[in-house]
Tab-separated table of C-alpha atoms in Angstrom:
chain	number	residue	atom	x	y	z
A	8	GLN	CA	116.547	96.914	83.356
A	9	VAL	CA	116.096	94.435	86.236
A	10	GLN	CA	115.035	95.042	89.917
A	11	LEU	CA	116.460	92.671	92.558
A	12	ALA	CA	115.066	91.847	96.008
A	13	GLU	CA	116.935	89.671	98.437
A	14	SER	CA	115.345	87.624	101.284
A	15	GLY	CA	116.151	84.815	103.515
A	16	GLY	CA	118.669	86.313	105.916
A	17	GLY	CA	118.574	85.912	109.615
A	18	LEU	CA	120.332	84.689	112.834
A	19	VAL	CA	121.863	81.175	112.760
A	20	GLN	CA	124.275	79.296	114.905
A	21	ALA	CA	127.703	78.311	113.648
A	22	GLY	CA	127.420	75.154	111.657
A	23	GLY	CA	123.916	75.818	110.615
A	24	SER	CA	122.388	76.654	107.189
A	25	LEU	CA	120.482	79.346	105.505
A	26	ARG	CA	119.089	79.801	101.886
A	27	LEU	CA	119.043	83.291	100.394
A	28	SER	CA	116.756	84.203	97.634
A	29	CYS	CA	117.100	86.973	95.037
A	30	ALA	CA	113.808	87.725	93.172
A	31	ALA	CA	114.138	89.522	89.883
A	32	SER	CA	111.498	91.605	88.125
A	33	GLY	CA	111.555	93.487	84.829
A	34	ARG	CA	113.828	91.080	83.027
A	35	THR	CA	114.459	87.384	83.207
A	36	VAL	CA	117.472	86.274	85.189
A	37	SER	CA	118.591	83.888	82.396
A	38	THR	CA	119.677	86.914	80.380
A	39	TYR	CA	121.975	88.129	83.075
A	40	ALA	CA	125.060	86.897	84.831
A	41	MET	CA	124.243	86.904	88.482
A	42	GLY	CA	126.337	87.208	91.528
A	43	TRP	CA	126.283	87.272	95.382
A	44	PHE	CA	128.376	89.695	97.412
A	45	ARG	CA	128.767	90.355	101.029
A	46	GLN	CA	129.810	93.332	103.230
A	47	ALA	CA	130.700	93.283	106.843
A	48	PRO	CA	130.752	96.498	108.952
A	49	GLY	CA	133.812	98.487	108.104
A	50	GLU	CA	134.838	96.300	105.164
A	51	GLU	CA	134.664	96.353	101.446
A	52	ARG	CA	131.946	94.589	99.491
A	53	THR	CA	133.464	91.228	98.435
A	54	PHE	CA	132.452	88.522	95.918
A	55	VAL	CA	130.829	85.269	97.231
A	56	ALA	CA	129.539	83.461	94.247
A	57	GLY	CA	128.572	83.863	90.586
A	58	ILE	CA	126.523	82.148	87.858
A	59	ARG	CA	126.383	82.696	84.090
A	60	ARG	CA	124.440	80.380	81.954
A	61	THR	CA	125.392	76.971	83.536
A	62	ASP	CA	128.770	78.140	84.883
A	63	THR	CA	129.108	78.583	88.649
A	64	TYR	CA	132.098	79.852	90.532
A	65	TYR	CA	132.951	80.873	94.189
A	66	ALA	CA	135.232	82.745	96.372
A	67	ASP	CA	137.790	80.437	98.017
A	68	SER	CA	136.343	81.175	101.510
A	69	VAL	CA	133.063	79.705	100.636
A	70	ASN	CA	133.858	77.108	98.081
A	71	GLY	CA	132.423	73.707	99.151
A	72	ARG	CA	130.064	75.344	101.553
A	73	PHE	CA	127.906	77.617	99.466
A	74	THR	CA	125.972	76.850	96.321
A	75	ILE	CA	124.536	79.267	93.859
A	76	SER	CA	121.692	78.200	91.655
A	77	ARG	CA	118.947	79.805	89.511
A	78	ASP	CA	115.346	78.994	88.794
A	79	ASN	CA	114.392	80.613	85.507
A	80	ALA	CA	110.677	79.691	85.962
A	81	LYS	CA	110.566	81.633	89.175
A	82	ASN	CA	113.069	84.258	88.003
A	83	THR	CA	114.966	83.759	91.196
A	84	VAL	CA	118.594	83.099	92.124
A	85	TYR	CA	119.514	81.269	95.263
A	86	LEU	CA	122.477	81.025	97.635
A	87	GLU	CA	122.430	77.921	99.731
A	88	MET	CA	124.764	78.390	102.683
A	89	ASN	CA	125.882	75.354	104.790
A	90	SER	CA	128.446	74.966	107.615
A	91	LEU	CA	128.134	78.643	108.410
A	92	LYS	CA	130.945	80.362	110.415
A	93	ALA	CA	130.985	83.547	112.415
A	94	GLU	CA	133.080	85.234	109.691
A	95	ASP	CA	130.258	84.768	107.239
A	96	THR	CA	128.295	87.460	109.114
A	97	ALA	CA	127.533	90.238	106.768
A	98	VAL	CA	124.988	91.932	104.620
A	99	TYR	CA	124.514	89.792	101.528
A	100	TYR	CA	123.722	91.441	98.141
A	101	CYS	CA	122.479	90.123	94.936
A	102	ALA	CA	123.716	91.706	91.717
A	103	ALA	CA	123.191	91.312	87.885
A	104	ARG	CA	125.243	92.280	84.866
A	105	GLY	CA	124.419	92.067	81.293
A	106	VAL	CA	127.796	90.702	80.058
A	107	LEU	CA	127.891	86.889	79.974
A	108	TYR	CA	131.101	86.004	78.246
A	109	ALA	CA	133.361	86.143	81.298
A	110	ARG	CA	133.272	85.477	85.025
A	111	ALA	CA	133.174	88.653	87.100
A	112	ARG	CA	134.218	88.956	90.716
A	113	ASP	CA	134.567	92.793	91.028
A	114	PRO	CA	131.466	94.664	92.340
A	115	SER	CA	132.147	97.390	89.751
A	116	GLN	CA	131.354	94.917	86.967
A	117	TYR	CA	127.754	94.523	88.017
A	118	ASN	CA	125.069	96.979	86.908
A	119	TYR	CA	122.136	96.167	89.111
A	120	TRP	CA	121.970	95.572	92.913
A	121	GLY	CA	119.463	94.620	95.469
A	122	ARG	CA	119.113	96.233	98.884
A	123	GLY	CA	120.704	93.350	100.866
A	124	THR	CA	119.767	90.939	103.456
A	125	GLN	CA	121.540	90.539	106.898
A	126	VAL	CA	123.074	87.147	107.840
A	127	THR	CA	124.347	86.905	111.319
A	128	VAL	CA	126.108	83.731	112.521
A	129	SER	CA	126.562	83.315	116.166
A	130	SER	CA	129.647	81.330	117.520
């Protein structure tokens, strides 16, 4: 089992950047496929980015602006967010799943979740 804790959220102006961190404890992140999701008020939780082994993949809305990465030595997954837009405003969640053989974009495919960190982009 793995416990996840997000950090790094905050208020930023449109066009700015933030880096979110997801610190894992209990198990090493290298044994999991990891994902970032976001949820805006009144909306469903949606996929943002995923990483499994060396494969990374993104939602179309963030492709080219966001980068997911993993530091196995620190047992941490990151989400670097650039060129932020007002529509990126949401609570961002880190998630983990034990299945590595396929990409996963549905929240129901992930077993473990952090509590989230708020990202607010002002226009």
